[in-house]
C-alpha positions as a printed NumPy array, in Angstrom:
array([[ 41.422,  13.116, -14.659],
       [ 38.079,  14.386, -15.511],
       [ 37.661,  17.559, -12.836],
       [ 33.964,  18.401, -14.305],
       [ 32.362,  15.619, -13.484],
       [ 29.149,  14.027, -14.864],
       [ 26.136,  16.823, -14.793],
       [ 23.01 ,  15.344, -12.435],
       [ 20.311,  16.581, -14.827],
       [ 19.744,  16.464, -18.147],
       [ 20.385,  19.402, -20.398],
       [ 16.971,  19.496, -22.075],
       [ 15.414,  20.88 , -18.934],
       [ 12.911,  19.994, -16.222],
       [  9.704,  18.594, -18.541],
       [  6.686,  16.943, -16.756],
       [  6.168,  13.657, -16.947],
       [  3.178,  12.834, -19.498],
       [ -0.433,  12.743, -17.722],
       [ -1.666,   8.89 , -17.695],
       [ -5.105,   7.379, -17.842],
       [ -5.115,   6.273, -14.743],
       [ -2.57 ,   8.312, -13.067],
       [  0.087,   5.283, -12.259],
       [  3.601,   5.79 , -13.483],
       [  4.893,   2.586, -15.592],
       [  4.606,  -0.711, -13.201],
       [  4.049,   1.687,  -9.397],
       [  0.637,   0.807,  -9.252],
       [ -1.089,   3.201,  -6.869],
       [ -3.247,   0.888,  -4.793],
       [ -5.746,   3.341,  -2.525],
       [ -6.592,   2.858,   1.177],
       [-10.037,   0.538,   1.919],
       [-11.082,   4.164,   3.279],
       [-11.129,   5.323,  -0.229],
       [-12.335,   2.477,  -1.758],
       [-15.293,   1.722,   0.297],
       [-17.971,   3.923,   1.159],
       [-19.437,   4.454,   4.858],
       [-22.485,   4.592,   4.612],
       [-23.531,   1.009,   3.971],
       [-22.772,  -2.149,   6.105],
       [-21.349,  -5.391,   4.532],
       [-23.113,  -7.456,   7.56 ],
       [-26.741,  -6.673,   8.457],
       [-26.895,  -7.36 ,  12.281],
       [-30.245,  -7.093,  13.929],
       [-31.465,  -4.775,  16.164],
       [-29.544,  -4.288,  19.551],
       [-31.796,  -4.936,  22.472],
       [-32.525,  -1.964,  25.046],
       [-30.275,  -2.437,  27.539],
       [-28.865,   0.155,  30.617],
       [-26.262,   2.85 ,  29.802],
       [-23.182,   1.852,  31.765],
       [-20.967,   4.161,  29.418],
       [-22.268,   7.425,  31.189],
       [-21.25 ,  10.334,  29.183],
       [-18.717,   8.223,  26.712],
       [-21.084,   6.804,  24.488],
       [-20.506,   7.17 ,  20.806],
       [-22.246,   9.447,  18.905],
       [-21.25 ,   9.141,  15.871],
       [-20.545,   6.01 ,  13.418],
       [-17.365,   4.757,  13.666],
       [-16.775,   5.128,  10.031],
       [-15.058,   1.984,   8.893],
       [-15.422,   1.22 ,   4.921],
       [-17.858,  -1.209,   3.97 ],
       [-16.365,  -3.47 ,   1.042],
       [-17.918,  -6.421,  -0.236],
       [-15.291,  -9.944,   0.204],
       [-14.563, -10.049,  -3.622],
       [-13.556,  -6.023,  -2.801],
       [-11.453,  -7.038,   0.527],
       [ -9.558,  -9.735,  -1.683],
       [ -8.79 ,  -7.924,  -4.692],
       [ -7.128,  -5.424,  -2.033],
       [ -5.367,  -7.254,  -0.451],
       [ -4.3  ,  -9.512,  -3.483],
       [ -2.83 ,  -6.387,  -4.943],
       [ -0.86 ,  -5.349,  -1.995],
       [  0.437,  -9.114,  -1.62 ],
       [  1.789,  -8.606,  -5.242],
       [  4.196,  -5.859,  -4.22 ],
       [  5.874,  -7.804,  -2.105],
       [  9.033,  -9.304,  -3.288],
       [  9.096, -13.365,  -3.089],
       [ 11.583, -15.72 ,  -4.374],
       [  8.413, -16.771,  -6.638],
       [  8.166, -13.903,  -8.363],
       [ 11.377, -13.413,  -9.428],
       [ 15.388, -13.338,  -9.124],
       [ 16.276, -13.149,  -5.44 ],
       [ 19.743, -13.02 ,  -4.701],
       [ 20.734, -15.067,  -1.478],
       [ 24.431, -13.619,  -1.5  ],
       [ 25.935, -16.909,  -1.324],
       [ 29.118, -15.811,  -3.433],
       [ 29.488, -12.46 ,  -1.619],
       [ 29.046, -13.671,   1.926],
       [ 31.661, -16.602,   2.004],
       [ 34.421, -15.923,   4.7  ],
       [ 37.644, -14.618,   3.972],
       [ 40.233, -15.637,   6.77 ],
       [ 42.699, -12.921,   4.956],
       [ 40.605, -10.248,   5.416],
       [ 38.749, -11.141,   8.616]])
């Protein structure tokens, strides 16, 4: 019997892993949040002006923007498309139902 065992890192030593273009490593596309994609201070819907109305909110009105990204539709899809393709779908690829592995086995059960 082999008492040393397998050794958990290679022998070489620790080297970094070489810098990309883009910064991705092989097929983990890093997909950043709408926050960082869009910018805030544009609007993607130009609303007209609110009419003057009474303050009902007291001392709780906002007085700031509330910051949300502003992203054009095509920019909103091509999000969200990419996101959609990490999910795993039995379109996309092999997906194992465990059909063989999941029968019952009165012997063992």
């Amino acid at each position: 019997m082999n008492s040393q065992g397998r050794p958990s890192a290679p022998a070489g030593g620790e080297t970094a892993a070489p810098q990309t273009f883009t910064g991705n490593r092989a097929l983990m596309i890093e997909e950043p949040l709408l926050f960082e994609i869009g910018q805030t201070d544009n609007c993607g819907v130009d609303l007209p002006e609110a009419p003057q109305v009474k303050d009902r909110l007291g001392g709780l009105k906002r007085k700031a923007t509330a910051g949300l990204p502003a992203l054009s539709e095509p920019e909103a899809m091509r999000h969200y498309v990419r996101l959609s393709q990490k999910n795993y779908a039995i379109d996309s690829g092999l997906y194992p139902l465990g059909s063989c592995t999941m029968k019952h086995n009165p012997r063992l059960n």
